[in-house]
Coordinates of C-alpha atoms in Angstrom, one line a residue:
Chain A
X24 CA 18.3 -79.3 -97.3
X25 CA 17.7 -81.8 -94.1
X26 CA 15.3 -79.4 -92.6
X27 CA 12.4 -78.0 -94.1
X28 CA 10.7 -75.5 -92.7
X29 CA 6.7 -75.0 -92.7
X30 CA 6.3 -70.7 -93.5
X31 CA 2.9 -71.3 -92.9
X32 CA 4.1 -72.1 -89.8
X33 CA 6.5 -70.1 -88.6
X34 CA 6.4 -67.5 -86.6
X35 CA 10.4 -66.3 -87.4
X36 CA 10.8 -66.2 -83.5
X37 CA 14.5 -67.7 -83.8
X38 CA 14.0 -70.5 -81.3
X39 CA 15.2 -72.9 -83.6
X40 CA 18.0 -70.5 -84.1
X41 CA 19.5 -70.9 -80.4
X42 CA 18.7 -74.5 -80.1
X43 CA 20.9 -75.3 -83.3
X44 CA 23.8 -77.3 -82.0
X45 CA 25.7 -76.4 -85.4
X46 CA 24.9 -72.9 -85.8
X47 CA 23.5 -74.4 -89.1
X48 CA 20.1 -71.9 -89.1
X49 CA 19.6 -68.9 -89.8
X50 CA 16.9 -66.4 -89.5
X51 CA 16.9 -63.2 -92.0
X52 CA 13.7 -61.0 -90.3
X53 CA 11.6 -63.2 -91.5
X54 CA 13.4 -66.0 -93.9
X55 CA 14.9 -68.7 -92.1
X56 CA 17.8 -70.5 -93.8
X57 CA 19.5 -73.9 -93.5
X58 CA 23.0 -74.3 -94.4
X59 CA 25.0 -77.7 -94.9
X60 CA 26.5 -77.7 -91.7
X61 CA 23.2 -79.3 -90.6
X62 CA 23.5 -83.1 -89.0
X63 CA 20.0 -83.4 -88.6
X64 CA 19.7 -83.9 -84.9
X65 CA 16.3 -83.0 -84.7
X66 CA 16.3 -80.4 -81.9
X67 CA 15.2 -77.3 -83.8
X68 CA 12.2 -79.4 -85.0
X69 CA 11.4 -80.3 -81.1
X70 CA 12.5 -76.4 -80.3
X71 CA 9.8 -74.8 -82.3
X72 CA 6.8 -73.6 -80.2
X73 CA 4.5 -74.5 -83.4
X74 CA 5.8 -77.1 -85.0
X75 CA 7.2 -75.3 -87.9
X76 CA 10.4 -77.9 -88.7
X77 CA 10.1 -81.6 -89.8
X78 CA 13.3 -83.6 -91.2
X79 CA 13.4 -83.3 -94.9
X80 CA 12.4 -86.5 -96.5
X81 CA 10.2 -87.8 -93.3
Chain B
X7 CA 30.1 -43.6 -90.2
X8 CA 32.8 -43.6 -92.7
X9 CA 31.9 -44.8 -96.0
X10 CA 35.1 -46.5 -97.8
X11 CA 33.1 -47.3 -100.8
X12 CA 30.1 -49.3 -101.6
X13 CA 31.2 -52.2 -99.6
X14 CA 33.2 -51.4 -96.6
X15 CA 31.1 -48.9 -93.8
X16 CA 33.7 -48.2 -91.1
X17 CA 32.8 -47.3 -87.4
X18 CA 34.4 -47.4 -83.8
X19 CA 31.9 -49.3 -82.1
X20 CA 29.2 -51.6 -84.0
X21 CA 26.2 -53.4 -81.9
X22 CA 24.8 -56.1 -83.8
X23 CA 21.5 -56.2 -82.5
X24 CA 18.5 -53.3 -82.2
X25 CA 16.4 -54.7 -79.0
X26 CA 17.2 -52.9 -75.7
X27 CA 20.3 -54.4 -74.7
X28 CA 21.7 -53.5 -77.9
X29 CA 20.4 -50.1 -77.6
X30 CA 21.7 -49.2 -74.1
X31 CA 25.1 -50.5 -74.6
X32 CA 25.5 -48.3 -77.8
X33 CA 23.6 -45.5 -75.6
X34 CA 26.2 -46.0 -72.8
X35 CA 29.8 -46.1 -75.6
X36 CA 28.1 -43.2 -77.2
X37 CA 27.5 -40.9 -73.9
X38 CA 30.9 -41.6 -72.4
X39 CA 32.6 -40.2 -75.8
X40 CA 32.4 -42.6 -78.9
X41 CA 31.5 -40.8 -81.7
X42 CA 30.6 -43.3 -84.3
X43 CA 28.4 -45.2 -82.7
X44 CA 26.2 -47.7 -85.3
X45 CA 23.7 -50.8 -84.5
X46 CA 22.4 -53.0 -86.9
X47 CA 19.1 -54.5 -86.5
X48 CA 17.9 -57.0 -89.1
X49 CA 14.3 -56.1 -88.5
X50 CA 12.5 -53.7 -90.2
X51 CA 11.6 -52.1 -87.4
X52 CA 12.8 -52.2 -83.8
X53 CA 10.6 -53.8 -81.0
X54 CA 7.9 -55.4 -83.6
X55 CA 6.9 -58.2 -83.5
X56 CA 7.2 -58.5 -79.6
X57 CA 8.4 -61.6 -78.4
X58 CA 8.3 -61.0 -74.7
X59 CA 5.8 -61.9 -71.6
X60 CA 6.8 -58.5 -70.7
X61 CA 6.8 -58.7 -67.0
X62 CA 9.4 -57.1 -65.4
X63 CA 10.3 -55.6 -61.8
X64 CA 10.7 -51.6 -61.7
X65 CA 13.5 -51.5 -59.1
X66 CA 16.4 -51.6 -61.8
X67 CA 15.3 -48.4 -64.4
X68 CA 17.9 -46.1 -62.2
X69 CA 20.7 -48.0 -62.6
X70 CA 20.4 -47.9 -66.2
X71 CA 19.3 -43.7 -66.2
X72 CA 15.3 -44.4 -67.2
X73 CA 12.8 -42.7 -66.3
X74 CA 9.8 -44.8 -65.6
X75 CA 6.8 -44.1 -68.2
X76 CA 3.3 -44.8 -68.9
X77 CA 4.7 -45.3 -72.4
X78 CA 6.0 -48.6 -71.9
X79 CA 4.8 -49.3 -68.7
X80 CA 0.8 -51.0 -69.5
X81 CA 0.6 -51.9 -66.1
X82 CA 1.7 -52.1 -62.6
X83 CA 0.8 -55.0 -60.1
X84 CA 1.2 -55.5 -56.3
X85 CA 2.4 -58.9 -56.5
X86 CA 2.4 -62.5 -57.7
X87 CA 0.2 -65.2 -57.2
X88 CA 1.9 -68.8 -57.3
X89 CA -0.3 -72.4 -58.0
X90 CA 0.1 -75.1 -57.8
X91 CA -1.2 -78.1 -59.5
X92 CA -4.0 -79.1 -56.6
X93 CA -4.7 -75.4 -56.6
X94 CA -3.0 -74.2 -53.5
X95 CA -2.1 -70.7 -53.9
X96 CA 0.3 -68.0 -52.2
X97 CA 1.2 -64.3 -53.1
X98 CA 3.9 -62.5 -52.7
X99 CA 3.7 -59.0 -52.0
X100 CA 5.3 -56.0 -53.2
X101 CA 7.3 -55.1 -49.6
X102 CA 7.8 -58.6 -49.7
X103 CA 9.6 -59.5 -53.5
X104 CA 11.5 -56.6 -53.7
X105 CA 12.9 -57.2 -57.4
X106 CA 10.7 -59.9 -58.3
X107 CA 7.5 -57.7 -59.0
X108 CA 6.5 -54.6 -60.7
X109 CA 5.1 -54.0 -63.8
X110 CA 4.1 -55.2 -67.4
X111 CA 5.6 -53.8 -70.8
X112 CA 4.9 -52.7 -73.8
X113 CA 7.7 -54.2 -75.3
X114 CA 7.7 -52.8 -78.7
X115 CA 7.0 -48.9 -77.6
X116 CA 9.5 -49.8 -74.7
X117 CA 12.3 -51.4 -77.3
X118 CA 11.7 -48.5 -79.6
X119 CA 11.8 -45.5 -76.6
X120 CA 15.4 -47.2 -75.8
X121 CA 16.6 -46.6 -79.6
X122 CA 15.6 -43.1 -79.2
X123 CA 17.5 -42.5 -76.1
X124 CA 20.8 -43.6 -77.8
X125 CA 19.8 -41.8 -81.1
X126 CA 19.8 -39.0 -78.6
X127 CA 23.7 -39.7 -77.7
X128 CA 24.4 -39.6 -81.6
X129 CA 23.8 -43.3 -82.1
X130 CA 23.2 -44.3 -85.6
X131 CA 20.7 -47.1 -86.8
X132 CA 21.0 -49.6 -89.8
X133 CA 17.5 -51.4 -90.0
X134 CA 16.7 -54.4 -91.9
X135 CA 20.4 -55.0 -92.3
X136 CA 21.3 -58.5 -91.0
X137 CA 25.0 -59.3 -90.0
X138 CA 25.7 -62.7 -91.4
X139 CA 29.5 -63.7 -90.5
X140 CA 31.9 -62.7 -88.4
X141 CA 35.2 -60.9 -89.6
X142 CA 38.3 -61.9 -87.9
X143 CA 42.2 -60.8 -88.4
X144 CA 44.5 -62.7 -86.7
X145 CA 41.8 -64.0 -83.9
X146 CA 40.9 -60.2 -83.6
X147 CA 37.6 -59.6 -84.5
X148 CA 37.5 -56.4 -86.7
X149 CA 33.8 -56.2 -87.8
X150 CA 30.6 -57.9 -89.3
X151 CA 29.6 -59.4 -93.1
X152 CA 26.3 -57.8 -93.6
X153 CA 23.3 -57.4 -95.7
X154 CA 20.6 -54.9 -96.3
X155 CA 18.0 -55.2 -98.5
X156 CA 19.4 -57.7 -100.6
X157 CA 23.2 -55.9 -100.7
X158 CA 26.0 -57.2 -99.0
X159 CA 28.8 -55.3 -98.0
X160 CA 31.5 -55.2 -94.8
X161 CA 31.3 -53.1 -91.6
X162 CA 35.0 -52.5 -90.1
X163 CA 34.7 -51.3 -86.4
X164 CA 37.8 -50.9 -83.5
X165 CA 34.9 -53.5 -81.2
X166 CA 32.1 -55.0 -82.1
X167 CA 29.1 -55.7 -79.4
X168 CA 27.0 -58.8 -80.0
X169 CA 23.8 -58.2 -78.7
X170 CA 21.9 -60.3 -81.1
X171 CA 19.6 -62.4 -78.5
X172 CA 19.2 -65.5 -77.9
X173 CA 19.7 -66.8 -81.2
X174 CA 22.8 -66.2 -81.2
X175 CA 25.6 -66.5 -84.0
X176 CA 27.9 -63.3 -83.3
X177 CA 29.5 -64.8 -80.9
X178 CA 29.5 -68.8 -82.4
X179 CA 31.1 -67.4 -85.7
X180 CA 33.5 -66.0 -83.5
X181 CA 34.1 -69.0 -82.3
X182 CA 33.8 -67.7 -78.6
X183 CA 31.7 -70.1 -77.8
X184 CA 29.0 -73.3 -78.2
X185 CA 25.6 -73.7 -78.2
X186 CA 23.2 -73.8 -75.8
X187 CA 23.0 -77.4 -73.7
X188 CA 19.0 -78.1 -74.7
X189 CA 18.0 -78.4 -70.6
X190 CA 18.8 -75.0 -70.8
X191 CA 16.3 -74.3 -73.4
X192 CA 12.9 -73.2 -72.9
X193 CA 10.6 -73.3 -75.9
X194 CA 7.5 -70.6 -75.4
X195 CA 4.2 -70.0 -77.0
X196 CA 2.0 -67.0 -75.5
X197 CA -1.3 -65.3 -76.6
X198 CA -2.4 -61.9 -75.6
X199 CA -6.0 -62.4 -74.6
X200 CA -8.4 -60.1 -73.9
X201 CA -12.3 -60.6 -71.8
X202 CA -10.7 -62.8 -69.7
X203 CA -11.7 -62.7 -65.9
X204 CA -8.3 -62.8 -63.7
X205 CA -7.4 -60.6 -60.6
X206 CA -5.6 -57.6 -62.7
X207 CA -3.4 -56.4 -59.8
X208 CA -1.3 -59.3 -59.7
X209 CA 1.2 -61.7 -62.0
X210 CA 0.2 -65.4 -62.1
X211 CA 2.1 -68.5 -62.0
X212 CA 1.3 -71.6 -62.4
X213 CA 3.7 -74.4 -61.2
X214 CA 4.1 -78.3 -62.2
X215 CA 3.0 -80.6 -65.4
X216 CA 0.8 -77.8 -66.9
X217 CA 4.1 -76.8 -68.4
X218 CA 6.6 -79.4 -67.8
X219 CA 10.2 -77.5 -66.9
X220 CA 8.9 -74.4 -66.7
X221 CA 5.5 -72.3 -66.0
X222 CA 2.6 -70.5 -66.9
X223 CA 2.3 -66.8 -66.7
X224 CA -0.2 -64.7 -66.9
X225 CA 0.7 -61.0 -66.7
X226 CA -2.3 -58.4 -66.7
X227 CA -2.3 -55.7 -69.7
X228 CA -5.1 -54.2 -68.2
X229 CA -8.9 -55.7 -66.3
X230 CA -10.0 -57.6 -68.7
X231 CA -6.4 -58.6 -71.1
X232 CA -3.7 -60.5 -70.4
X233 CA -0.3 -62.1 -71.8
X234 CA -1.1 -65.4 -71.1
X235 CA 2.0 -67.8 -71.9
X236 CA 4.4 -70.4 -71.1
X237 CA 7.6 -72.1 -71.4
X238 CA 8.1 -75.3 -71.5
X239 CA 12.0 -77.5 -70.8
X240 CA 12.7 -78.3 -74.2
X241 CA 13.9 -82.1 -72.7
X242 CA 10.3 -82.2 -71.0
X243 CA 8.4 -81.7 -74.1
X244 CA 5.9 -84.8 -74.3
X245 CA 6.0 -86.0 -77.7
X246 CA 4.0 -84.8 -80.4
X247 CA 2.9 -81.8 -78.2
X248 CA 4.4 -78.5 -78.9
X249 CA 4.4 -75.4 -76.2
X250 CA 1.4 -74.1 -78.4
X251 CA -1.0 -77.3 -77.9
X252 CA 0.0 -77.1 -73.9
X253 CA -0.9 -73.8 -73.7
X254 CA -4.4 -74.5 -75.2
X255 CA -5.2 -77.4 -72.9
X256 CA -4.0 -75.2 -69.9
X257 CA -6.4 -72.2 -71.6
X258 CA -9.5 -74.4 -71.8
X259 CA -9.2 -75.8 -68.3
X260 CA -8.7 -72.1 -66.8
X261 CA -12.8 -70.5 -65.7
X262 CA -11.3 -67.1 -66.3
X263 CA -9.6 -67.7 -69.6
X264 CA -11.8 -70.1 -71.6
X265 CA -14.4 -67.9 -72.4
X266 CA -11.9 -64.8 -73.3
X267 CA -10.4 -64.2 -77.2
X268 CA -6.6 -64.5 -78.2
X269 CA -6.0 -61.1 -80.7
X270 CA -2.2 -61.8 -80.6
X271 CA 0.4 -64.5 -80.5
X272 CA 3.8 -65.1 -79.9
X273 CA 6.5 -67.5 -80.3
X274 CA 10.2 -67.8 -79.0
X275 CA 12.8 -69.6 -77.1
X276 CA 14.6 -68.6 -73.6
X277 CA 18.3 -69.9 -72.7
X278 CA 17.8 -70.8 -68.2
X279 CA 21.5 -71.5 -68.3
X280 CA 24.7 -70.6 -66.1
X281 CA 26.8 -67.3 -67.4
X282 CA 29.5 -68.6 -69.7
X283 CA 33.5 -68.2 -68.5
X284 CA 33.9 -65.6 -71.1
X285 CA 31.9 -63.3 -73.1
X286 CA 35.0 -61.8 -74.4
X287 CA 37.4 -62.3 -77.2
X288 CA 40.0 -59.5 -79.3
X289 CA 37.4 -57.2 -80.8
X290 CA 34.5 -58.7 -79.3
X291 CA 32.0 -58.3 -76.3
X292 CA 28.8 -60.0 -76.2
X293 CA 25.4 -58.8 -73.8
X294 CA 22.5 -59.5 -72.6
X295 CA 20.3 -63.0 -73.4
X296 CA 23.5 -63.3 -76.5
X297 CA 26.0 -63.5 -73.0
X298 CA 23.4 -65.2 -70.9
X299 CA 23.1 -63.8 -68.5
X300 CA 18.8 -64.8 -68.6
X301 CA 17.8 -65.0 -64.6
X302 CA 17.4 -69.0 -64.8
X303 CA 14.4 -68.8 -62.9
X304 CA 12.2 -66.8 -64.3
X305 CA 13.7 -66.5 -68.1
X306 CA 13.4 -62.5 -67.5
X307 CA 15.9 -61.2 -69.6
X308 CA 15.9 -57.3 -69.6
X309 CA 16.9 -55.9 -66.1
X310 CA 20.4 -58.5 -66.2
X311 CA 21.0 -57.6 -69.8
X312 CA 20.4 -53.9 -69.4
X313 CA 22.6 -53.6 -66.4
X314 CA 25.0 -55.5 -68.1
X315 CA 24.5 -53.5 -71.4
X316 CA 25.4 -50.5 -69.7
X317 CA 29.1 -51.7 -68.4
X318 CA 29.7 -52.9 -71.7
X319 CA 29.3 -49.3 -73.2
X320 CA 31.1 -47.7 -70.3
X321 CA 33.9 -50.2 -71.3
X322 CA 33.7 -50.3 -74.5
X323 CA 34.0 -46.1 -74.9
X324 CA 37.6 -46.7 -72.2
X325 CA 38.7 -49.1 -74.6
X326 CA 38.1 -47.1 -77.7
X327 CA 39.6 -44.4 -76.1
X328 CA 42.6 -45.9 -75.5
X329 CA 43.4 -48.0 -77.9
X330 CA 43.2 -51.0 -76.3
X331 CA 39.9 -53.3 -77.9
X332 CA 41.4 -57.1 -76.3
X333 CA 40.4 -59.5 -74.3
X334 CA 43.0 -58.2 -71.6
X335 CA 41.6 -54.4 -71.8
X336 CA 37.8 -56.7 -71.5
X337 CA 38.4 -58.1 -68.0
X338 CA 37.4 -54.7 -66.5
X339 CA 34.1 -55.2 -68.2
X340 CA 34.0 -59.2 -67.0
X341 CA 35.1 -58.3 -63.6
X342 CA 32.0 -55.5 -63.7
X343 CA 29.4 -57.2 -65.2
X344 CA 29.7 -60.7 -63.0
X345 CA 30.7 -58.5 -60.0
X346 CA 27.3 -57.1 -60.1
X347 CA 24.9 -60.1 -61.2
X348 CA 26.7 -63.5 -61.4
X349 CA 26.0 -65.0 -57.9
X350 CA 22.5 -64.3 -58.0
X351 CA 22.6 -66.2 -61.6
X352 CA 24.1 -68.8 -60.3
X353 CA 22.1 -69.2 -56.9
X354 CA 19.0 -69.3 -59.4
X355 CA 20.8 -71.2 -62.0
X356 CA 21.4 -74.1 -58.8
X357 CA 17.3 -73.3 -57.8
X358 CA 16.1 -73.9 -61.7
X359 CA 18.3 -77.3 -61.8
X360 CA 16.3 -78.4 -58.5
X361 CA 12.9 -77.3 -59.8
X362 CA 12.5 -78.6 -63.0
X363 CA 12.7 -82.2 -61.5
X364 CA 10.0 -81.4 -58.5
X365 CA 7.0 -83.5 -59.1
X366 CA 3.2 -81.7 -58.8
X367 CA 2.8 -83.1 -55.5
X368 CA 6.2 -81.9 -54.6
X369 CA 4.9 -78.2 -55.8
X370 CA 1.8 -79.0 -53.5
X371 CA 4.0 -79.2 -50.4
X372 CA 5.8 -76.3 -51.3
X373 CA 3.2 -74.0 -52.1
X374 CA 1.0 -74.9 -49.1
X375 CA 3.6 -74.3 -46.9
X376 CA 4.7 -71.4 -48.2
X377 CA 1.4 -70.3 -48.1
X378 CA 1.1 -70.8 -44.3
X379 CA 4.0 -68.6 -43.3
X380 CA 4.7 -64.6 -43.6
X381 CA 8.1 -64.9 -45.3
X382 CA 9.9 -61.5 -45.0
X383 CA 12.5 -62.3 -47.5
X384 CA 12.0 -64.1 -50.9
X385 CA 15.5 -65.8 -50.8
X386 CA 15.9 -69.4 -51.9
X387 CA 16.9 -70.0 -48.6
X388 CA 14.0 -68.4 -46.8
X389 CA 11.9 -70.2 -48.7
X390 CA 13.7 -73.5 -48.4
X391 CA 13.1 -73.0 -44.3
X392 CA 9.6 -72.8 -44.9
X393 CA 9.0 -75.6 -46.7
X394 CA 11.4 -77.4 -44.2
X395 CA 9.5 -76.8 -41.4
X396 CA 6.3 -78.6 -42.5
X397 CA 8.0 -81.3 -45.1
X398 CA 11.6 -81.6 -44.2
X399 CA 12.1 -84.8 -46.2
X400 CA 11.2 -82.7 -49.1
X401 CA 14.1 -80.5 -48.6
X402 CA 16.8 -82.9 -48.3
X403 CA 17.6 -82.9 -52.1
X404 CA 18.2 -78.8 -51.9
X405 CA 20.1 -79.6 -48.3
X406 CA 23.6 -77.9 -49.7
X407 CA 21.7 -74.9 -50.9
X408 CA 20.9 -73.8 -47.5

């Protein structure tokens, strides 16, 4: 997984979601999943309002 | 609904998606004859958690067949108040704004009073089901993968509505169309506050670097509470600072807000883009923020969706009717929907491109000279003349929109 996600965090609001060039999130209610299609781009970690998302590894 | 067996749920028209847009399009197929009507909303429960300012004009609720309630209206204001960064101020009234002011929601009793007028029309409800692909025969779509409480199963419907929001993936798997450019995206972080000291008969908002792209609102809930939020131009984000940390810095340098308490917070993203060319395919429709059809302007998202929610059911019960669920059959819905709302997208679309590059002491201008004049209309173009009037030079960029 290239993002990891903070549930701490996140507030399951599904910016992240629509910001997803690759359609490679998704959010189930409250559990938000990455799938492989994920080029790590970076823009659902800038999308989220609190910072939920970092690139896996950093 | 038609069970098959435990995996296949058949239907005529399935609405992927339980928030209002979803609701009054499965309301409208439902009142002008569909008789299995279903929505799927992956939620537990419709309209919570709220992730809305919930300010919203009043002038639309006909068009859609609601009555107006204290339910789900908290609050009704006379106008707006605009800032900018120096502090100059104007307000628009209510005879003045026509759509642009009116009241604040209650977004989850207002959500969850629009499920019960289409469970009136014999609309069922699915909750904490999630769809989680698209199916497709022979570029037709034909219905949803889904998933409730940990079982997965198929829904087959003649047309399926995608009213899933602004995240989205209805109409990606579908392969209708691509994501959202990210200058279109707002990224927003609100609190509701209450003991806060702010004039309660009027919206606020506040203009330039205090939220780069976008604005600060503050919509009264009642004297002393408030949403108080913002969105911020995904490009314009600074850094390390997310919409949340703006939102505190504007919150601390506000008199009337600093000393009040935040009981409530919310998170979410807005799409300010242009309507797509299609929101149709074989088998599909999508609605509301899903289509796009946000007003660019302000990022309000119910009054286009919901008008646009209610052709779509109208459209979707003729095409069920007869048989004939394509993209052809569609363009009476297309032809509808944009007839009614796509130039004032895109006049607002064409305003939001020219905004988010105005500097604060471009906002200055503007705002104190709008603030001088008694504008009868609240046009872009009206208000362009203003501003040209006092600072012509800083209306030569918007000269073609005039």
């Amino acid at each position: 997984m290239s993002v990891e996600v903070n549930f701490e965090k996140c507030m399951h609001c599904g910016a992240c979601v629509g910001a997803c060039p690759e359609n490679a999130l998704f959010l189930n209610d409250v559990a938000l999943e990455v799938n492989e299609n994920c080029i790590e781009c970076g823009l659902c970690v800038k999308g989220c309002p609190v910072q939920a998302l970092s690139l896996g590894g950093a | 609904m038609d069970i098959q067996d435990d995996k296949v749920i058949n239907c005529d028209v399935l609405v992927v998606g339980g928030g209002p847009i979803g609701s009054t399009a499965a309301r409208f197929a439902a009142k002008n004859g569909v008789d299995d009507v279903l929505v799927i909303e992956k939620r537990q429960e419709i309209g919570s958690p709220v992730r809305c300012a919930e300010g919203i004009s009043l002038t639309w609720l006909d068009e859609v067949e609601i009555e107006e309630s204290d339910h789900f209206i908290k609050k009704k204001v006379k106008g707006s108040k605009l800032y900018s960064p120096n502090g100059n101020k104007m307000t628009i009234g209510k005879e003045l704004a026509g759509d642009e002011v009116g009241g604040v929601l209650e977004r989850d009793i207002f959500d969850k009073e629009m499920a019960v007028l289409a469970g009136r029309e014999g609309v069922n409800f699915m909750l904490k089901t999630a769809a989680t692909d698209v199916i497709k025969e022979n570029g037709k779509v034909t219905g949803v993968k889904a998933k409730k409480m940990g079982e997965e199963f198929e829904i087959h419907a003649d047309l399926v509505i995608g009213a899933d929001g602004f995240e989205s993936q209805v109409g990606r798997w579908a392969g209708l169309y691509e994501q959202i450019p990210s200058k279109d995206i707002m990224t927003c972080f609100q609190y509701r506050m209450v003991d806060i000291d702010i004039e309660p008969d009027y919206t606020h908002f506040y203009l330039g670097k205090v939220a780069p792209g976008g604005y600060v609102w503050i919509f009264p809930k009642g004297d002393d509470k408030a949403n108080v939020g913002l969105g911020v131009q995904l490009n314009q984000l600074d850094g390390n600072k997310s919409p949340k940390d703006y939102l505190d810095e504007f919150i601390d340098s506000h008199e009337g807000l600093k000393k009040g308490q935040a009981v409530d917070m919310v998170a979410g993203g807005v799409s300010v883009g242009h309507p797509l060319d299609s929101v149709t395919m074989d088998g599909l429709m999508m609605v509301g923020d899903a289509a796009r059809v946000v007003d660019p302007l302000t990022g309000g998202g119910i009054a286009n969706g919901m008008k646009q929610a209610k052709i779509a059911g109208e459209v979707a019960a003729e095409a069920v009717e007869k048989g004939k669920v394509d993209e052809d059959f569609f363009s009476r819905y297309e032809e509808r929907w944009r007839d009614r709302l796509e130039d004032k997208i895109w006049r607002n679309y064409m305003a939001k491109e020219k905004a988010v590059e105005l500097s604060d002491e471009e906002f200055d201008k503007i705002i104190d000279a709008l603030s001088e004049v008694d504008l009868t209309e609240l046009t872009t173009e009206a208000i362009l003349k203003a501003v040209q009037k006092k600072y012509p030079e800083l209306v030569e960029s918007f000269k073609d929109m005039l």
